[in-house]
């Protein structure tokens, strides 16, 4: 924590003191009051996905976390500078320097030759999908930097060279390694005792490693990669985050985020690299999200229990239903995904939209302060307690204690923190369909069933029947759209 900021407090540009915000820091293991290094400015880095396929909805959870934190900080008066890196080339080694590289796997899946050009093209394709997915979740992508690791190779080489000059790196026939025994306090984040017990296997594969936890900084490859003082090859996976965060945000970050699987190795390695060079605290607040699980297990491509945002949309859900689903759980709690749970979130959001439309009308979109607003802000500022904040929102909207203007004021705050389109709810198909008479809905459903089971004759007959009743059906990529004639 920044002592100066702690003693003297941070001020907004208008001179008003910033409200207190608390975050749980993985390093101290405690909930801490947040103080930025520079008054009113927050430097935030979130580890990005590897672009070997579309990001599954579990992969999206860290960016929901950073977006929720950004909204809370921005509403409190901070300016936030944020970076999400894009891992767009393979390292021919994984997290623990063993197994197959994800990008190589991705190219094989797409039946593409292992070339640098194909790697970059595949990565760009999935980067676009990723950014579109974030935008669909109402994450403000316009104000996020998405640096590509392949654009920072010379900086990564320079970083490794400095580590070598400072005596933190050594060469073996398998490449350049970081010497973790040289870094005092290595593994301080989350405690990696368990991890090092599993290192035996790695030690065998890379027998020239001096210590079990040592990790690769440069991996030679005679066929591919970039030229370097250590021959052609690739930077190790961990170095890109240390390098790009330094290039874009500086040597000390306020907040660094990612999924909890990154704590043991990746983030400890980032600390070892960055602090060896700067001699300063690399990150002041480490924040990690718990997993999204499916069928009791971490959702992951290797297990195969994954769902993509495209699946969510194909099933007719609004992407914001997924956003609502995420907000129902605290970021440090595992979140169990099922289609039923998503359907429940979707219908809750539909009800919220309906309620907010009513309040908009009653209050004429004028807002007033209330105790509920204070409680709501206290909840989101208390380590982003979104489930509690949602509870306060629901209770207050349903209560007779609050005037419509007070409810509208609360909705304005809720929208700023949640990004659920509460102030201008979209007209969704579910709502439009729900507003049709029951017998018409029944005809639409029967026609949809006939159409999906390719009984086009029956589908056409039902379309005609609907037409006779005054309703016109159009098929769109995400379901039928009904218009009254
Ligand atoms: P990767 O592409 O595997 O590097 O993952 C990108 C981000 O998603 C990292 O921050 C991971 O920690 C996170 N992540 C991966 N799987 C899950 C999951 N099932 N639930 C939550 N976060 C995850
Ligand atoms: Zn990282």
Short mmCIF file of N, CA, C and O in Angstrom, two decimals, residues 157-231:
data_model
loop_
_atom_site.label_atom_id
_atom_site.label_comp_id
_atom_site.label_asym_id
_atom_site.label_seq_id
_atom_site.Cartn_x
_atom_site.Cartn_y
_atom_site.Cartn_z
N UNK A 157 12.91 -9.34 -25.48
CA UNK A 157 14.33 -9.74 -25.58
C UNK A 157 15.19 -8.83 -24.70
O UNK A 157 16.06 -9.29 -23.95
N UNK A 158 14.89 -7.52 -24.75
CA UNK A 158 15.66 -6.57 -23.93
C UNK A 158 15.48 -6.89 -22.44
O UNK A 158 16.43 -6.81 -21.65
N UNK A 159 14.27 -7.25 -22.07
CA UNK A 159 13.96 -7.58 -20.67
C UNK A 159 14.80 -8.78 -20.23
O UNK A 159 15.44 -8.78 -19.16
N UNK A 160 14.82 -9.81 -21.07
CA UNK A 160 15.57 -11.04 -20.72
C UNK A 160 17.07 -10.72 -20.62
O UNK A 160 17.76 -11.19 -19.72
N UNK A 161 17.53 -9.86 -21.56
CA UNK A 161 18.96 -9.48 -21.53
C UNK A 161 19.30 -8.82 -20.20
O UNK A 161 20.33 -9.11 -19.59
N UNK A 162 18.44 -7.93 -19.74
CA UNK A 162 18.70 -7.25 -18.47
C UNK A 162 18.69 -8.25 -17.31
O UNK A 162 19.53 -8.18 -16.41
N UNK A 163 17.75 -9.20 -17.36
CA UNK A 163 17.72 -10.22 -16.30
C UNK A 163 19.04 -11.00 -16.30
O UNK A 163 19.60 -11.31 -15.24
N UNK A 164 19.54 -11.27 -17.51
CA UNK A 164 20.81 -11.99 -17.63
C UNK A 164 21.96 -11.17 -17.05
O UNK A 164 22.74 -11.66 -16.24
N UNK A 165 21.98 -9.86 -17.43
CA UNK A 165 23.04 -8.98 -16.92
C UNK A 165 23.01 -8.88 -15.40
O UNK A 165 24.03 -8.78 -14.75
N UNK A 166 21.82 -8.92 -14.85
CA UNK A 166 21.70 -8.80 -13.39
C UNK A 166 21.90 -10.13 -12.67
O UNK A 166 21.74 -10.21 -11.44
N UNK A 167 22.16 -11.18 -13.44
CA UNK A 167 22.46 -12.48 -12.82
C UNK A 167 21.24 -13.30 -12.45
O UNK A 167 21.33 -14.23 -11.66
N UNK A 168 20.08 -12.97 -13.03
CA UNK A 168 18.87 -13.73 -12.71
C UNK A 168 18.57 -14.82 -13.75
O UNK A 168 17.58 -15.52 -13.62
N UNK A 169 19.37 -14.89 -14.79
CA UNK A 169 19.06 -15.86 -15.85
C UNK A 169 20.30 -16.69 -16.16
O UNK A 169 21.43 -16.24 -15.96
N UNK A 170 20.08 -17.90 -16.61
CA UNK A 170 21.20 -18.75 -17.03
C UNK A 170 20.81 -19.53 -18.28
O UNK A 170 19.63 -19.75 -18.55
N UNK A 171 21.83 -19.90 -19.03
CA UNK A 171 21.57 -20.61 -20.30
C UNK A 171 21.74 -22.11 -20.12
O UNK A 171 22.63 -22.55 -19.39
N UNK A 172 20.89 -22.85 -20.79
CA UNK A 172 21.06 -24.32 -20.85
C UNK A 172 20.87 -24.70 -22.32
O UNK A 172 20.55 -23.83 -23.15
N UNK A 173 21.01 -25.97 -22.61
CA UNK A 173 20.80 -26.34 -24.02
C UNK A 173 19.32 -26.22 -24.40
O UNK A 173 18.97 -26.16 -25.57
N UNK A 174 18.43 -26.18 -23.41
CA UNK A 174 16.99 -26.01 -23.69
C UNK A 174 16.56 -24.56 -23.73
O UNK A 174 15.37 -24.29 -23.84
N UNK A 175 17.46 -23.65 -23.51
CA UNK A 175 17.06 -22.25 -23.55
C UNK A 175 17.56 -21.47 -22.35
O UNK A 175 18.42 -21.94 -21.61
N UNK A 176 16.99 -20.28 -22.20
CA UNK A 176 17.39 -19.41 -21.10
C UNK A 176 16.37 -19.58 -19.98
O UNK A 176 15.17 -19.54 -20.22
N UNK A 177 16.86 -19.75 -18.76
CA UNK A 177 15.98 -19.96 -17.61
C UNK A 177 16.14 -18.85 -16.58
O UNK A 177 17.21 -18.26 -16.44
N UNK A 178 15.06 -18.63 -15.84
CA UNK A 178 15.10 -17.70 -14.71
C UNK A 178 15.54 -18.51 -13.50
O UNK A 178 15.00 -19.58 -13.22
N UNK A 179 16.51 -17.96 -12.76
CA UNK A 179 17.01 -18.65 -11.57
C UNK A 179 16.22 -18.18 -10.34
O UNK A 179 16.51 -17.13 -9.76
N UNK A 180 15.23 -18.98 -9.96
CA UNK A 180 14.34 -18.53 -8.87
C UNK A 180 15.06 -18.46 -7.52
O UNK A 180 14.60 -17.75 -6.62
N UNK A 181 16.19 -19.17 -7.39
CA UNK A 181 16.90 -19.12 -6.10
C UNK A 181 17.54 -17.76 -5.87
O UNK A 181 17.88 -17.39 -4.76
N UNK A 182 17.68 -16.98 -6.96
CA UNK A 182 18.28 -15.65 -6.85
C UNK A 182 17.27 -14.59 -6.39
O UNK A 182 17.63 -13.50 -6.01
N UNK A 183 16.00 -14.95 -6.47
CA UNK A 183 14.97 -13.96 -6.13
C UNK A 183 14.42 -14.27 -4.74
O UNK A 183 13.70 -15.25 -4.54
N UNK A 184 14.76 -13.39 -3.83
CA UNK A 184 14.35 -13.64 -2.44
C UNK A 184 12.83 -13.49 -2.33
O UNK A 184 12.26 -12.52 -2.81
N UNK A 185 12.21 -14.47 -1.72
CA UNK A 185 10.76 -14.42 -1.55
C UNK A 185 10.02 -14.98 -2.75
O UNK A 185 8.82 -14.74 -2.90
N UNK A 186 10.71 -15.74 -3.59
CA UNK A 186 10.02 -16.31 -4.76
C UNK A 186 8.85 -17.18 -4.29
O UNK A 186 8.99 -17.98 -3.37
N UNK A 187 7.71 -17.00 -4.92
CA UNK A 187 6.54 -17.83 -4.59
C UNK A 187 5.69 -17.24 -3.48
O UNK A 187 4.85 -17.91 -2.90
N UNK A 188 5.91 -15.94 -3.22
CA UNK A 188 5.19 -15.35 -2.08
C UNK A 188 3.68 -15.22 -2.32
O UNK A 188 2.90 -15.15 -1.38
N UNK A 189 3.29 -15.24 -3.57
CA UNK A 189 1.87 -15.05 -3.87
C UNK A 189 1.13 -16.39 -3.76
O UNK A 189 1.38 -17.31 -4.53
N UNK A 190 0.23 -16.46 -2.80
CA UNK A 190 -0.61 -17.66 -2.68
C UNK A 190 0.13 -18.88 -2.15
O UNK A 190 -0.50 -19.90 -1.88
N UNK A 191 1.44 -18.83 -2.05
CA UNK A 191 2.20 -19.98 -1.54
C UNK A 191 2.25 -21.08 -2.58
O UNK A 191 1.22 -21.65 -2.93
N UNK A 192 3.44 -21.37 -3.11
CA UNK A 192 3.46 -22.35 -4.20
C UNK A 192 4.08 -23.68 -3.75
O UNK A 192 4.56 -24.46 -4.55
N UNK A 193 4.02 -23.93 -2.44
CA UNK A 193 4.63 -25.15 -1.92
C UNK A 193 4.13 -26.38 -2.67
O UNK A 193 4.92 -27.19 -3.14
N UNK A 194 2.84 -26.45 -2.85
CA UNK A 194 2.24 -27.60 -3.50
C UNK A 194 2.77 -27.76 -4.92
O UNK A 194 3.10 -28.85 -5.36
N UNK A 195 2.85 -26.63 -5.58
CA UNK A 195 3.30 -26.63 -6.96
C UNK A 195 4.72 -27.19 -7.07
O UNK A 195 5.03 -27.97 -7.94
N UNK A 196 5.58 -26.78 -6.12
CA UNK A 196 6.97 -27.23 -6.27
C UNK A 196 7.11 -28.72 -5.99
O UNK A 196 8.02 -29.35 -6.48
N UNK A 197 6.12 -29.28 -5.23
CA UNK A 197 6.19 -30.72 -5.03
C UNK A 197 5.94 -31.47 -6.35
O UNK A 197 6.39 -32.58 -6.52
N UNK A 198 5.21 -30.83 -7.22
CA UNK A 198 4.91 -31.50 -8.49
C UNK A 198 6.01 -31.28 -9.51
O UNK A 198 5.88 -31.65 -10.67
N UNK A 199 7.06 -30.65 -9.10
CA UNK A 199 8.08 -30.25 -10.05
C UNK A 199 9.00 -31.39 -10.47
O UNK A 199 9.75 -31.25 -11.40
N UNK A 200 8.94 -32.51 -9.72
CA UNK A 200 9.85 -33.61 -10.03
C UNK A 200 9.84 -33.96 -11.50
O UNK A 200 10.90 -34.08 -12.13
N UNK A 201 8.64 -34.09 -12.05
CA UNK A 201 8.50 -34.49 -13.45
C UNK A 201 9.17 -33.48 -14.37
O UNK A 201 9.88 -33.85 -15.31
N UNK A 202 8.95 -32.21 -14.05
CA UNK A 202 9.55 -31.17 -14.89
C UNK A 202 11.07 -31.22 -14.83
O UNK A 202 11.74 -31.00 -15.79
N UNK A 203 11.58 -31.47 -13.63
CA UNK A 203 13.02 -31.51 -13.46
C UNK A 203 13.62 -32.59 -14.34
O UNK A 203 14.68 -32.43 -14.91
N UNK A 204 12.90 -33.71 -14.46
CA UNK A 204 13.41 -34.81 -15.28
C UNK A 204 13.49 -34.38 -16.73
O UNK A 204 14.47 -34.60 -17.42
N UNK A 205 12.40 -33.74 -17.18
CA UNK A 205 12.35 -33.35 -18.59
C UNK A 205 13.40 -32.28 -18.90
O UNK A 205 13.97 -32.25 -19.98
N UNK A 206 13.63 -31.41 -17.96
CA UNK A 206 14.58 -30.32 -18.19
C UNK A 206 15.67 -30.43 -17.13
O UNK A 206 15.72 -29.66 -16.19
N UNK A 207 16.52 -31.40 -17.32
CA UNK A 207 17.46 -31.75 -16.26
C UNK A 207 18.48 -30.66 -15.99
O UNK A 207 19.14 -30.67 -14.97
N UNK A 208 18.61 -29.73 -16.91
CA UNK A 208 19.60 -28.68 -16.69
C UNK A 208 19.07 -27.55 -15.81
O UNK A 208 19.79 -26.62 -15.51
N UNK A 209 17.82 -27.63 -15.42
CA UNK A 209 17.28 -26.62 -14.51
C UNK A 209 18.02 -26.68 -13.19
O UNK A 209 18.23 -27.77 -12.65
N UNK A 210 18.31 -25.50 -12.64
CA UNK A 210 19.02 -25.50 -11.36
C UNK A 210 18.08 -25.71 -10.18
O UNK A 210 18.46 -26.27 -9.16
N UNK A 211 16.87 -25.20 -10.31
CA UNK A 211 15.88 -25.33 -9.22
C UNK A 211 14.55 -25.75 -9.82
O UNK A 211 14.23 -25.36 -10.95
N UNK A 212 13.76 -26.52 -9.07
CA UNK A 212 12.50 -27.01 -9.63
C UNK A 212 11.60 -25.91 -10.17
O UNK A 212 10.95 -26.08 -11.20
N UNK A 213 11.56 -24.76 -9.51
CA UNK A 213 10.62 -23.71 -9.92
C UNK A 213 11.17 -22.82 -11.05
O UNK A 213 10.45 -21.96 -11.54
N UNK A 214 12.43 -23.01 -11.45
CA UNK A 214 12.98 -22.17 -12.53
C UNK A 214 12.12 -22.31 -13.77
O UNK A 214 11.57 -23.38 -14.04
N UNK A 215 12.00 -21.24 -14.51
CA UNK A 215 11.11 -21.27 -15.68
C UNK A 215 11.79 -20.64 -16.88
O UNK A 215 12.74 -19.87 -16.75
N UNK A 216 11.25 -20.99 -18.04
CA UNK A 216 11.92 -20.61 -19.28
C UNK A 216 11.66 -19.13 -19.62
O UNK A 216 10.54 -18.63 -19.46
N UNK A 217 12.72 -18.46 -20.05
CA UNK A 217 12.60 -17.06 -20.49
C UNK A 217 12.70 -16.98 -22.00
O UNK A 217 12.08 -16.15 -22.64
N UNK A 218 13.53 -17.87 -22.56
CA UNK A 218 13.66 -17.94 -24.02
C UNK A 218 13.77 -19.39 -24.43
O UNK A 218 14.59 -20.14 -23.88
N UNK A 219 12.91 -19.77 -25.35
CA UNK A 219 12.88 -21.17 -25.79
C UNK A 219 13.38 -21.23 -27.23
O UNK A 219 12.71 -20.72 -28.13
N UNK A 220 14.53 -21.82 -27.47
CA UNK A 220 15.04 -21.87 -28.85
C UNK A 220 14.20 -22.77 -29.75
O UNK A 220 13.62 -23.75 -29.28
N UNK A 221 14.11 -22.38 -30.99
CA UNK A 221 13.43 -23.20 -31.99
C UNK A 221 14.09 -22.91 -33.33
O UNK A 221 13.96 -21.79 -33.83
N UNK A 222 14.78 -23.87 -33.88
CA UNK A 222 15.52 -23.58 -35.12
C UNK A 222 14.61 -23.25 -36.30
O UNK A 222 15.00 -22.57 -37.24
N UNK A 223 13.31 -23.71 -36.23
CA UNK A 223 12.43 -23.54 -37.40
C UNK A 223 11.65 -22.23 -37.36
O UNK A 223 11.35 -21.63 -38.39
N UNK A 224 11.26 -21.81 -36.18
CA UNK A 224 10.28 -20.72 -36.07
C UNK A 224 10.71 -19.68 -35.06
O UNK A 224 11.65 -19.90 -34.29
N UNK A 225 9.96 -18.58 -35.05
CA UNK A 225 10.17 -17.59 -33.99
C UNK A 225 10.96 -16.39 -34.45
O UNK A 225 10.94 -16.03 -35.64
N UNK A 226 11.65 -15.77 -33.51
CA UNK A 226 12.40 -14.54 -33.78
C UNK A 226 13.87 -14.75 -33.47
O UNK A 226 14.23 -15.60 -32.64
N UNK A 227 14.71 -13.95 -34.15
CA UNK A 227 16.15 -14.00 -33.86
C UNK A 227 16.39 -13.33 -32.51
O UNK A 227 15.71 -12.36 -32.17
N UNK A 228 17.38 -13.85 -31.79
CA UNK A 228 17.70 -13.25 -30.48
C UNK A 228 19.15 -13.56 -30.16
O UNK A 228 19.78 -14.36 -30.86
N UNK A 229 19.69 -12.97 -29.09
CA UNK A 229 21.08 -13.30 -28.71
C UNK A 229 21.22 -14.78 -28.36
O UNK A 229 22.33 -15.29 -28.29
N UNK A 230 20.10 -15.48 -28.16
CA UNK A 230 20.15 -16.90 -27.79
C UNK A 230 19.68 -17.77 -28.96
O UNK A 230 19.23 -18.90 -28.77
N UNK A 231 19.76 -17.24 -30.15
CA UNK A 231 19.33 -17.97 -31.34
C UNK A 231 17.86 -17.74 -31.61
O UNK A 231 17.15 -17.04 -30.88
#
